Coordinates of C-alpha atoms in Angstrom, one line a residue:
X22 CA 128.0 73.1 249.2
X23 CA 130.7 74.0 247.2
X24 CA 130.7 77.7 249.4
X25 CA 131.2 75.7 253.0
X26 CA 134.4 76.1 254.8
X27 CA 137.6 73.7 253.4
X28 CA 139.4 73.5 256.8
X29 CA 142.1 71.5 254.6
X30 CA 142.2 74.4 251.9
X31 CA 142.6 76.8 254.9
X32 CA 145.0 75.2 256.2
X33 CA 147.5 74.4 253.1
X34 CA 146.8 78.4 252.3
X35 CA 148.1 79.2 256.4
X36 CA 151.0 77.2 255.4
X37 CA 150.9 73.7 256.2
X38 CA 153.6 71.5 255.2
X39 CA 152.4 69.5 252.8
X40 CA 154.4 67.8 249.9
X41 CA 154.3 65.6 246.5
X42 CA 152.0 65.5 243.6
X43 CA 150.6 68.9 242.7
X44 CA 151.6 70.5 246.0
X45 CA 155.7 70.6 245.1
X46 CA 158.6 68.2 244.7
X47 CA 159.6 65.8 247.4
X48 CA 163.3 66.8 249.4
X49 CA 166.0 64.7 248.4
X50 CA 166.4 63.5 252.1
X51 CA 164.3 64.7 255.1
X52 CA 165.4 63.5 258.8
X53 CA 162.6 63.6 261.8
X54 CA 161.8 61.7 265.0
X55 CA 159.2 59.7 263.7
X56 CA 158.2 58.7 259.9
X57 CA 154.3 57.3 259.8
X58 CA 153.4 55.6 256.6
X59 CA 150.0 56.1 256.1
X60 CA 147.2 58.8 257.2
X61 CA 144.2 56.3 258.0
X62 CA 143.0 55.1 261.2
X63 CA 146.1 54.6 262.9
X64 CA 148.2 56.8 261.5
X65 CA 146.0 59.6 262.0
X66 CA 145.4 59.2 265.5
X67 CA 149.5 58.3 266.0
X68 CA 150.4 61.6 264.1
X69 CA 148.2 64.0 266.2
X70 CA 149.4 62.6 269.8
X71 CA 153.2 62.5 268.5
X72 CA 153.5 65.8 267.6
X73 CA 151.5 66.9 270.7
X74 CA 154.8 65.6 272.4
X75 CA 156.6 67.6 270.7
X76 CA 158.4 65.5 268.1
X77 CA 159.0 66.3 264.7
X78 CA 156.7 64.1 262.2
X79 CA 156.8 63.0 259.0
X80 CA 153.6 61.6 257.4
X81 CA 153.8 59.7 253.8
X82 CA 150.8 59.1 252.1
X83 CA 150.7 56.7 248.8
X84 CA 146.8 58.6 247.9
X85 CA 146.0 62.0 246.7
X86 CA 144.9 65.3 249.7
X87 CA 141.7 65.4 248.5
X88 CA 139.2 68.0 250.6
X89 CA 135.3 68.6 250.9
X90 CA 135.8 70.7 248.1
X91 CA 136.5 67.9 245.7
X92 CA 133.6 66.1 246.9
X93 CA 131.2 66.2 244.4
X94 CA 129.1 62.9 245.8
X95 CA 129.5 61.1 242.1
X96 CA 130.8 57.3 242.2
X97 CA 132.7 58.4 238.5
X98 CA 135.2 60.5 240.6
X99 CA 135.6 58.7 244.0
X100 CA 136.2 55.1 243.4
X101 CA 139.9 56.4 241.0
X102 CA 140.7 58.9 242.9
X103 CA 139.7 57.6 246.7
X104 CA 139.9 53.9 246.6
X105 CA 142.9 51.4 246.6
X106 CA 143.2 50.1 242.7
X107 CA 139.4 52.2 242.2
X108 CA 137.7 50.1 244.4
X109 CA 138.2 47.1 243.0
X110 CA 141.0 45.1 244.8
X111 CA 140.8 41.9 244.6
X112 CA 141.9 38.6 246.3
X113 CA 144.1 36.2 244.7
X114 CA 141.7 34.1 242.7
X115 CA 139.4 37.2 242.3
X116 CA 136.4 35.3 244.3
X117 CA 136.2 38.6 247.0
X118 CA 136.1 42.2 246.2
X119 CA 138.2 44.8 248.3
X120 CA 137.2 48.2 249.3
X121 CA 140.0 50.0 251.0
X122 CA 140.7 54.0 250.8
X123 CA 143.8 55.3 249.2
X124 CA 143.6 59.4 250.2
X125 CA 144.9 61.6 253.0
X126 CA 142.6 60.3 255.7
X127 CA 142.7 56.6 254.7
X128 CA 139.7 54.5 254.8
X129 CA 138.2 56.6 257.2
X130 CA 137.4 59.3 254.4
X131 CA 135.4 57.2 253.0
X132 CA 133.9 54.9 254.9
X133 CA 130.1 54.7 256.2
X134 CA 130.9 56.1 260.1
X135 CA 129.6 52.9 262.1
X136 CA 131.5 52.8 265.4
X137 CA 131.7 49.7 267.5
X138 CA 134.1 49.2 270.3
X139 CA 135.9 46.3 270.0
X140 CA 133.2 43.2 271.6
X141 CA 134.4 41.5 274.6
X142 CA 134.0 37.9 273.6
X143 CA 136.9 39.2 271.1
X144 CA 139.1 40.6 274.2
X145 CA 138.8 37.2 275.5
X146 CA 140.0 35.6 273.1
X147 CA 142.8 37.7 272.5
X148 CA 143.8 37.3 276.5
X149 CA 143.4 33.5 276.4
X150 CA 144.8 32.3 272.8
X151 CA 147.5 35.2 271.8
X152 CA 148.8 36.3 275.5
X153 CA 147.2 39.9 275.4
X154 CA 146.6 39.8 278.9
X155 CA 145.9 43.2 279.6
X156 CA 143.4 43.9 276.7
X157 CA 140.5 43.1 278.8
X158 CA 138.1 45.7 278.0
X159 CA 137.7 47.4 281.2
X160 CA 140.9 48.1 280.7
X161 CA 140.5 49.3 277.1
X162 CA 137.4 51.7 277.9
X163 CA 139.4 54.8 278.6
X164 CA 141.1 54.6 275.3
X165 CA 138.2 54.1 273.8
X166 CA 136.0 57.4 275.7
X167 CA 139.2 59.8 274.5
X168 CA 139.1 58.3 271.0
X169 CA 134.9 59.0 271.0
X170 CA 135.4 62.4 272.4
X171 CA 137.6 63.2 270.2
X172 CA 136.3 62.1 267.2
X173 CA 132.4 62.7 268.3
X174 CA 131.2 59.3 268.3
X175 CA 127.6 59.0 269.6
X176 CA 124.1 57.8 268.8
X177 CA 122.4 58.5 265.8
X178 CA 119.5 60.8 266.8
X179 CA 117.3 60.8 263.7
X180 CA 115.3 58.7 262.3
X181 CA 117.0 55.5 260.1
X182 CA 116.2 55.7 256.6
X183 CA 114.1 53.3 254.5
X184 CA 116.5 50.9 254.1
X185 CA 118.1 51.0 257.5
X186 CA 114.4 51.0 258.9
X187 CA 113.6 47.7 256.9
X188 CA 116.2 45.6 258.6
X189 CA 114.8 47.1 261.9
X190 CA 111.4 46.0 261.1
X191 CA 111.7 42.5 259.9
X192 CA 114.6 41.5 262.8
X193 CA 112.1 42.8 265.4
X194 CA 108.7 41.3 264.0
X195 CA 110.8 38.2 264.2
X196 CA 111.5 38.6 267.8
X197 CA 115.6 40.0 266.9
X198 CA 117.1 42.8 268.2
X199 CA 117.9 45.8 266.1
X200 CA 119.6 48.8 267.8
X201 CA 121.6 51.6 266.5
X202 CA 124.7 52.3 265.6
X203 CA 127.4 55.2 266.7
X204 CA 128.6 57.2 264.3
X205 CA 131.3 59.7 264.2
X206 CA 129.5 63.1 263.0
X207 CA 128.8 66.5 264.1
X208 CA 126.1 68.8 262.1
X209 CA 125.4 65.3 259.8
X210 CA 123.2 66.6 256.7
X211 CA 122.3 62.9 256.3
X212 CA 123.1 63.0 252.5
X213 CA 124.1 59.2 252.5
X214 CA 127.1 59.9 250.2
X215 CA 129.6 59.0 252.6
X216 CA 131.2 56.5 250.8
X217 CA 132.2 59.5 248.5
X218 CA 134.2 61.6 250.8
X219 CA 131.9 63.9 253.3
X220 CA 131.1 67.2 251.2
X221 CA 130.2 69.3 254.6
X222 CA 133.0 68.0 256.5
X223 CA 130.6 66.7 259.3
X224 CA 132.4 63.0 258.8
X225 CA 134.9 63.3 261.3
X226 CA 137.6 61.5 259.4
X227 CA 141.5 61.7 259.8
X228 CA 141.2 63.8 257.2
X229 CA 139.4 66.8 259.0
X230 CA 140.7 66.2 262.7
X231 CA 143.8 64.3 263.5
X232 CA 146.2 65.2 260.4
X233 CA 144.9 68.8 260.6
X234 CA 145.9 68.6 264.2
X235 CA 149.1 67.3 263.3
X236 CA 150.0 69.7 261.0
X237 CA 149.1 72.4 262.9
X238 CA 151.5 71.3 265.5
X239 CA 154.5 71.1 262.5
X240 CA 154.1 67.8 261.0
X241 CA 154.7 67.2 257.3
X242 CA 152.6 65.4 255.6
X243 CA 153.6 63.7 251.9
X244 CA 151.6 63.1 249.3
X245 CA 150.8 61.0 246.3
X246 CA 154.1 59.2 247.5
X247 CA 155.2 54.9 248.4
X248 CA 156.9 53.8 251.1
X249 CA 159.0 51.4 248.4
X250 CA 161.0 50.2 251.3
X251 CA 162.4 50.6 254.9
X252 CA 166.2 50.2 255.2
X253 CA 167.6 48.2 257.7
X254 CA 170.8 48.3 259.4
X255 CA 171.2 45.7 262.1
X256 CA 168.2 46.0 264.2
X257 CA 167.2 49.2 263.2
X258 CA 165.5 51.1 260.4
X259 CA 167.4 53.1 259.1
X260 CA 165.6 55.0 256.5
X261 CA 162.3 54.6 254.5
X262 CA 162.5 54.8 250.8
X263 CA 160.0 56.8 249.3
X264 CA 158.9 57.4 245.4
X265 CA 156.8 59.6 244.1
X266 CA 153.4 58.0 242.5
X267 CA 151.0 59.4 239.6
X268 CA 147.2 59.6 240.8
X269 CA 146.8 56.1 239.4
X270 CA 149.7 54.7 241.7
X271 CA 151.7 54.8 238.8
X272 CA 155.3 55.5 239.3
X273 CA 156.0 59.4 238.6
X274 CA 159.4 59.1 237.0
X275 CA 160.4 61.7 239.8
X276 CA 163.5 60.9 242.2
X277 CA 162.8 58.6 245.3
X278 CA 163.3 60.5 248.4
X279 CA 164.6 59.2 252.1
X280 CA 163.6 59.9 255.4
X281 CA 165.8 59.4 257.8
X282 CA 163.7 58.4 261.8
X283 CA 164.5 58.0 265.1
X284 CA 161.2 55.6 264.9
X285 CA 159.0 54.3 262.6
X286 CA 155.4 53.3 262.4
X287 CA 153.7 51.8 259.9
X288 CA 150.2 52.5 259.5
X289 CA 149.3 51.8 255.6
X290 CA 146.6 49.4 256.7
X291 CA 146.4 45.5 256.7
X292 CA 147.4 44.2 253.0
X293 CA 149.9 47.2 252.6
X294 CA 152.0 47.2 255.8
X295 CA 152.9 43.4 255.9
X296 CA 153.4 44.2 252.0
X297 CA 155.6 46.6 253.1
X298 CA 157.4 44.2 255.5
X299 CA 157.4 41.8 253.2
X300 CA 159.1 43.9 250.4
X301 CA 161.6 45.3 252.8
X302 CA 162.9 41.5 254.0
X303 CA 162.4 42.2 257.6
X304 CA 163.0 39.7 259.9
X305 CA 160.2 36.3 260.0
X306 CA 161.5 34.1 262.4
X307 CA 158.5 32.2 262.4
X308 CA 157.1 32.9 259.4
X309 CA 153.6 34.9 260.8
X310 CA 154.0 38.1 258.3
X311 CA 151.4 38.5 256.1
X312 CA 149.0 35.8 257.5
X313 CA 146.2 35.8 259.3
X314 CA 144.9 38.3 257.1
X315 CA 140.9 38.6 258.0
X316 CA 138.2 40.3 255.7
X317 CA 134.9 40.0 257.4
X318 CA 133.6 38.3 254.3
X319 CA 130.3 39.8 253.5
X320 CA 127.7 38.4 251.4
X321 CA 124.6 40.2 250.5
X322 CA 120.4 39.9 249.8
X323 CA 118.6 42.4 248.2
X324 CA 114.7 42.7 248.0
X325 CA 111.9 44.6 246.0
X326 CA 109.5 46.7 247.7
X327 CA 106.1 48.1 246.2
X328 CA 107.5 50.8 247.7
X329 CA 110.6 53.2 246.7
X330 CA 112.9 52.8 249.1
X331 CA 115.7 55.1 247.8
X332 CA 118.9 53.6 249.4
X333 CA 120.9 56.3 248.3
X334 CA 119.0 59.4 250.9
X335 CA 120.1 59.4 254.2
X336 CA 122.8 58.2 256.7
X337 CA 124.2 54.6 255.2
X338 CA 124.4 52.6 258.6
X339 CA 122.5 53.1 261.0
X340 CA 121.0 50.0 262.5
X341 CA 122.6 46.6 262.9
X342 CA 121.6 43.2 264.6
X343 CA 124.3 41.4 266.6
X344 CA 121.4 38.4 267.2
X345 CA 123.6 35.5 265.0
X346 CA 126.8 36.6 267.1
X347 CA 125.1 36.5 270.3
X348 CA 123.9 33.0 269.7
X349 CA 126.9 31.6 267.9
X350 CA 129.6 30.6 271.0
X351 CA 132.6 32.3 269.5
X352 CA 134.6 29.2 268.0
X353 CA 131.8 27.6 266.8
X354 CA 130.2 27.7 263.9
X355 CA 131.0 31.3 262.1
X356 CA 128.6 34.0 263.0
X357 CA 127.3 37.2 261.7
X358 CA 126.8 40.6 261.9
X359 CA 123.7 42.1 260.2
X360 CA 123.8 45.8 258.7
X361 CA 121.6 47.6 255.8
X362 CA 124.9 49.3 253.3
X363 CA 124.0 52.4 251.0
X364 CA 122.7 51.5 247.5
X365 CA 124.4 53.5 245.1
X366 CA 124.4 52.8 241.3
X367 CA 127.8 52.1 240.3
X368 CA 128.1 49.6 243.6
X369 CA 124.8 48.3 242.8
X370 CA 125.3 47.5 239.5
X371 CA 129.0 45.9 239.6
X372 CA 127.8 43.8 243.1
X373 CA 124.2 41.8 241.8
X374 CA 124.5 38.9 239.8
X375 CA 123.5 38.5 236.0
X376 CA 124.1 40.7 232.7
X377 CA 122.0 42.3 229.9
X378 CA 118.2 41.9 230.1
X379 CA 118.2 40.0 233.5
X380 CA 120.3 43.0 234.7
X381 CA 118.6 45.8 233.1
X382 CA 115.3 44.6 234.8
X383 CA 117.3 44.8 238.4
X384 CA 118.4 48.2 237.3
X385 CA 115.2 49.1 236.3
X386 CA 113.9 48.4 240.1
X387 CA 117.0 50.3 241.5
X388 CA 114.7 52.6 244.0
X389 CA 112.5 49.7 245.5
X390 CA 115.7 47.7 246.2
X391 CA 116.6 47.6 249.9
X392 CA 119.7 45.6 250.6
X393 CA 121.0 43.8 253.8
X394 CA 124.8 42.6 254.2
X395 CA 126.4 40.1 256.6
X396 CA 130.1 40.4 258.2
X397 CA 131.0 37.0 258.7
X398 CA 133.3 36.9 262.2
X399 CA 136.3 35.2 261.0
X400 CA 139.5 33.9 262.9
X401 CA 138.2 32.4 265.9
X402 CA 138.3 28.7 264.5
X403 CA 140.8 26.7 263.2
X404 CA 139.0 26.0 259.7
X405 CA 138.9 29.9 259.5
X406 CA 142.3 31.2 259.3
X407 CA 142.2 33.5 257.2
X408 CA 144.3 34.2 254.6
X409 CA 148.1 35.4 253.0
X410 CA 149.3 38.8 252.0
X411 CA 152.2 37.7 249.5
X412 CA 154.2 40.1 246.9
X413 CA 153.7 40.4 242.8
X414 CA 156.6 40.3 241.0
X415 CA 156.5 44.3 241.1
X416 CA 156.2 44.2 245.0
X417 CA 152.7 45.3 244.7
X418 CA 150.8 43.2 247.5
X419 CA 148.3 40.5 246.7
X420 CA 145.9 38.7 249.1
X421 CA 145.2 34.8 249.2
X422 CA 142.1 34.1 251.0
X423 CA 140.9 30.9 250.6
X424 CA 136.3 30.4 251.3
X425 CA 136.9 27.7 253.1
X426 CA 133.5 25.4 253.3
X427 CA 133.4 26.0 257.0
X428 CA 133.1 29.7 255.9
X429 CA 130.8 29.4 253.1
X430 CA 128.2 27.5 256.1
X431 CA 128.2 31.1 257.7
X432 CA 127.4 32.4 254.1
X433 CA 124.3 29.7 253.4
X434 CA 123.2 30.4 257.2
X435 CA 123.6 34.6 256.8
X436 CA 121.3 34.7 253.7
X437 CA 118.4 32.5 254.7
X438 CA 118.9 35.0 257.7
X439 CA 118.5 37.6 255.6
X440 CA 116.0 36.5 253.1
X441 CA 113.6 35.5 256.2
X442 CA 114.0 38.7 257.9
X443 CA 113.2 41.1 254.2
X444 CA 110.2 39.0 253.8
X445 CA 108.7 39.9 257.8
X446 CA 109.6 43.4 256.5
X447 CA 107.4 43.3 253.2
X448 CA 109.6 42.4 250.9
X449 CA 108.0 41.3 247.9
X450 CA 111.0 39.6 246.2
X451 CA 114.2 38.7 247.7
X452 CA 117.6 37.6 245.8
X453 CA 120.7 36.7 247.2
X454 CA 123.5 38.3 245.4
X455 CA 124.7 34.8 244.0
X456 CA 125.1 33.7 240.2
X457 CA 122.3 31.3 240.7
X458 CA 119.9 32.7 242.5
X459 CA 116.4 33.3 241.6
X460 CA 113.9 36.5 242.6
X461 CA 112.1 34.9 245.1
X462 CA 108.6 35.6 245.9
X463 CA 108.5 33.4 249.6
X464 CA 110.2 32.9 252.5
X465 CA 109.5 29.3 251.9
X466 CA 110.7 29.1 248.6
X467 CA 113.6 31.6 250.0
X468 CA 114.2 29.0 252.1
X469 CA 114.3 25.3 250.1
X470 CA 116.2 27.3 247.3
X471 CA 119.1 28.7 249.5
X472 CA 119.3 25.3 251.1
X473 CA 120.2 23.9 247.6
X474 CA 122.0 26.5 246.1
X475 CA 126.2 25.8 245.7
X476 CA 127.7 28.6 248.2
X477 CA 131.0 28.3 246.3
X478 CA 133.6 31.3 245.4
X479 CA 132.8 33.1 242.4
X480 CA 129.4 32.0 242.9
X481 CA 128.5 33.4 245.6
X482 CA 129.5 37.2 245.7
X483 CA 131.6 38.3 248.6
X484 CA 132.8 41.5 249.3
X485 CA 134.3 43.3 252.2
X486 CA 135.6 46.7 253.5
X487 CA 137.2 45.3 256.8
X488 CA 141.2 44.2 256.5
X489 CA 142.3 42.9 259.9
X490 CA 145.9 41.1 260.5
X491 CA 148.7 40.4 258.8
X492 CA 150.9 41.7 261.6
X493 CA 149.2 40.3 264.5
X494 CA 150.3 41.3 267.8
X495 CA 150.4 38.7 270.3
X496 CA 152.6 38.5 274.2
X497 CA 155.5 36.1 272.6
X498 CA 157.2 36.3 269.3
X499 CA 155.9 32.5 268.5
X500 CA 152.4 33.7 268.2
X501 CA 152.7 37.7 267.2
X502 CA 154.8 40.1 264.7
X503 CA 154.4 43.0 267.2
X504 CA 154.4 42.8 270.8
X505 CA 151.5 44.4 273.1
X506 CA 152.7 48.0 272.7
X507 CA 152.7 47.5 268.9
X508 CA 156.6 47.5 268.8
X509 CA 157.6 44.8 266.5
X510 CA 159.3 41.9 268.2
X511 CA 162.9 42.0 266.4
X512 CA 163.1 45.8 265.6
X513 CA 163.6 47.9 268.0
X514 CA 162.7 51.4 266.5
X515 CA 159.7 49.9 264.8
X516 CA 156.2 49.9 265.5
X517 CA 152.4 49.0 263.8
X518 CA 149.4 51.1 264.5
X519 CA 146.7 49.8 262.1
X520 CA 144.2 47.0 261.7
X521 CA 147.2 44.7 261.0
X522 CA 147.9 44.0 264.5
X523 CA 144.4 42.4 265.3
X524 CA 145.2 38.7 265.9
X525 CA 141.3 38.0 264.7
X526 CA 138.8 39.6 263.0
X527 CA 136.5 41.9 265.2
X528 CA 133.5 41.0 264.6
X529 CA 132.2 44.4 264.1
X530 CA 133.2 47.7 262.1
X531 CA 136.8 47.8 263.1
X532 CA 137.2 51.7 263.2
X533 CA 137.1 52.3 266.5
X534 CA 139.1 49.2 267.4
X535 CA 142.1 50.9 265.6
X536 CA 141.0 54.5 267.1
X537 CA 141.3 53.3 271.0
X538 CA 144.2 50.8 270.6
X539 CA 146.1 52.9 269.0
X540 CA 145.2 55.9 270.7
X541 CA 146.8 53.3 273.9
X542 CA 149.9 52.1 271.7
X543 CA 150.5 55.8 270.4
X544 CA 150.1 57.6 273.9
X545 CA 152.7 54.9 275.1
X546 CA 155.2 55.4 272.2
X547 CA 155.0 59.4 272.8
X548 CA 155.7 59.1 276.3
X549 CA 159.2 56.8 275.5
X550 CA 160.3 59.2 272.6
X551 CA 160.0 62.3 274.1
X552 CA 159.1 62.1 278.4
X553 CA 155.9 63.6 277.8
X554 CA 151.9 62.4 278.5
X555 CA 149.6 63.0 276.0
X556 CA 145.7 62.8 275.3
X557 CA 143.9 62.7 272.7
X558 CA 142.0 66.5 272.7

């Protein structure tokens, strides 16, 4: 693998404009149209269609430019160098475990490809309750078919693997729909490692499409650098403050640098923009930055086969079950999602409950585990608010998020869900990844046992990979940070394109959410900065 093409290691050798870290020494000052903080989701699909218009970008990302090259699919090497604080951010009171990229590309480097337009019973809500009355999704769908041209979204044409097939078997024995999920690939080797960074380049990530495509076209990209603050003089920014960072986020000791922008977005992802926001005292007039931060809380069972079932081989997400959305009216009790995530040893490991012998036995079963998770839909009720992105002493941000009981309900209903559909698939133990669960060996005994079990934080295990909010948009300044083309609501040459803006969770991998809105809230800004119309190609 390590003799396939590097389109990024090309590129830098053609001359791409790329600084910070090991590729040079920031300027002292820079001036450009637009400064992007970030290089995810939003940023990535911003940068491409603004410097199609012809404006002169500047891209700062906090992570390392790492390439297929580096990608040696090994956990040791990924989760440091690829992962916000190496994959183990946590909420306040540590009861939820982060994963988040930090790396040119974002979270999109390394996430698992699933591709879900944003559902409609989430438009609707957004129309009726936040005044995003033309987010309807009819409206939404052409956004959406550039962003999946673009980016190659479409079915999955082989086979599931093991794991993935095991969900698909017990939902459907039990009368539950199972279909499969989008991805965006092209020439997939199905190596499962995607979670790693894709070593053949067939992800199609930020990292191997719209930044390329941006720098191409003149952008600069910096790296290994924070956005410390952005400088404001009466309703504008004037300037973002930028420091260089060690691989570790570590300050470098080098001179901060400042870019001087017509406009600015900021597309660092939700927890770090409203951080930003936060750090650079922007205007709060009614006190909504930073909250309404949603994680898709996900709770996980696990189950022994006789079989191996190797979660490791083969594409990570490929089938998912929508059945305890579908039947859950929307502000009602909290629904689920149902998806089969890779198994991979370090995860593995550092996720399931218990420690030496009781561990080691797990460990020991490690290729006949199969593994369901459930995305809990939060931010649709009013005893599921989500939670608070607030500052550390350093500025570093730091997320509240409060398991309400009303939330922890969806988490007792999501693993008897679970545990009942492992044991139609053969399973012939099942654990819920909780501190005081047992292996067990029924669905009835499954069943009583979940019933009783305390589905408290710390507890229970949560996780997530899914930051929405913090920056909510919304069609009045009472009930949104940013208005409906992502400009915020007291700064004029200010906008957010990320997951931020989301007044709810989605209630389903929020990729391509960001990909088409933004694709809509970029296109828009382009054609007020420089006259021009521009598609996503």
């Amino acid at each position: 693998m390590s003799r396939l093409p590097d389109p990024v290691r090309e590129g830098l050798s053609r001359g791409w404009h790329v600084l910070g870290g090991p590729h040079g020494p920031l300027p002292e000052r820079i001036e450009c149209d637009v400064a992007i903080v970030g290089s995810g989701a939003g940023a990535g699909i911003s940068a491409e269609l603004l410097a199609q218009a012809g404006l002169r970008v500047v891209i700062v990302e906090e992570g390392p430019l790492r390439s297929s090259t580096d990608f040696h699919q090994r956990e040791s090497e990924a989760y440091p160098t690829l992962y916000q604080e190496s994959a183990a951010r946590k909420t306040a009171d540590k009861a939820i475990t982060i994963l988040q990229g930090r790396c040119v590309g974002g979270s999109t480097t390394v996430n698992w490809t699933s591709s879900f337009r944003t559902p409609v019973p989430t438009l609707t809500h957004w129309q009726s309750q936040f005044g995003l009355a033309d987010y309807g999704y009819e409206a939404l769908v052409p956004w959406f078919e550039q962003a999946e041209r673009r980016l190659n979204v479409g079915p999955w044409l082989m086979a599931p693997n093991d794991n993935n097939e095991l969900l698909r078997k017990g939902a459907t024995s039990l009368g539950i729909t199972a279909p499969m999920i989008k991805r965006n690939v092209k020439g997939c080797w199905n190596l499962g490692s995607c979670g790693m960074g894709c070593p053949t380049n067939a992800k199609q990530s930020m990292l191997v499409t719209t930044i390329p495509a941006a720098l191409e076209r003149g952008a600069t990209l910096f790296v290994q650098t924070r956005v410390e603050s952005l400088l404001l003089q009466g309703d504008q920014i004037e300037a973002l403050r930028c420091v260089p960072v060690a691989l570790d986020g570590s300050p470098a000791g080098a001179p901060a640098t400042l870019v001087n922008a017509r406009h600015v977005v900021v597309a660092g992802g939700a927890i770090n923009s409203p951080a930003l926001l936060l750090r650079s005292k922007l205007p709060d007039p009614h006190g909504l930055l930073g909250r309404r931060t949603f994680l898709h809380p996900v709770v996980i069972s696990a189950a022994l086969f006789e079989r191996a079932v190797e979660g490791w081989h083969g594409a990570p997400q490929t089938v998912y079950s929508d059945h305890f959305l579908e039947t859950q009216p929307i502000d009602g009790a909290i629904g689920y999602k149902l998806e089969a995530p890779p198994i991979h040893p370090v995860i593995f490991a550092s996720t399931l409950p218990g420690y030496g012998r009781e561990q080691s036995e797990l460990l020991g079963q490690f290729p006949k585990t199969q593994a369901l998770l459930a995305l809990l839909r939060d931010g649709f009720h009013e005893q599921s608010p989500g939670g608070r992105v607030t500052l550390r002493d350093d500025g570093s941000p730091l997320l509240d998020y409060p398991l309400t009981d009303f939330v922890m309900d969806g988490a007792r209903r999501a693993f008897l869900s679970m545990a009942e559909i492992q044991f139609a698939a053969g399973a012939k133990v099942v654990l819920p990844v909780h501190e005081m669960a047992q292996r067990y060996t029924s669905w009835k005994q499954a069943r009583e046992a979940i019933t009783a079990l305390p589905i408290k934080p710390l507890l229970t295990r949560v996780v997530s990979a899914h930051v929405m909010g913090g920056c909510g948009m919304a069609g009045d300044e009472r009930r949104g940070v940013v208005r409906p083309d992502g400009t915020h609501w007291q700064i004029a040459n200010l906008s957010v394109h990320d997951g931020s803006i989301f007044p709810t969770s989605i209630g389903a991998n929020p990729q391509l959410s960001i990909y088409g809105i933004v694709n809509r809230l970029a296109s828009g800004l382009a054609k007020r900065l420089s006259g021009r119309d521009v598609v996503l190609a």
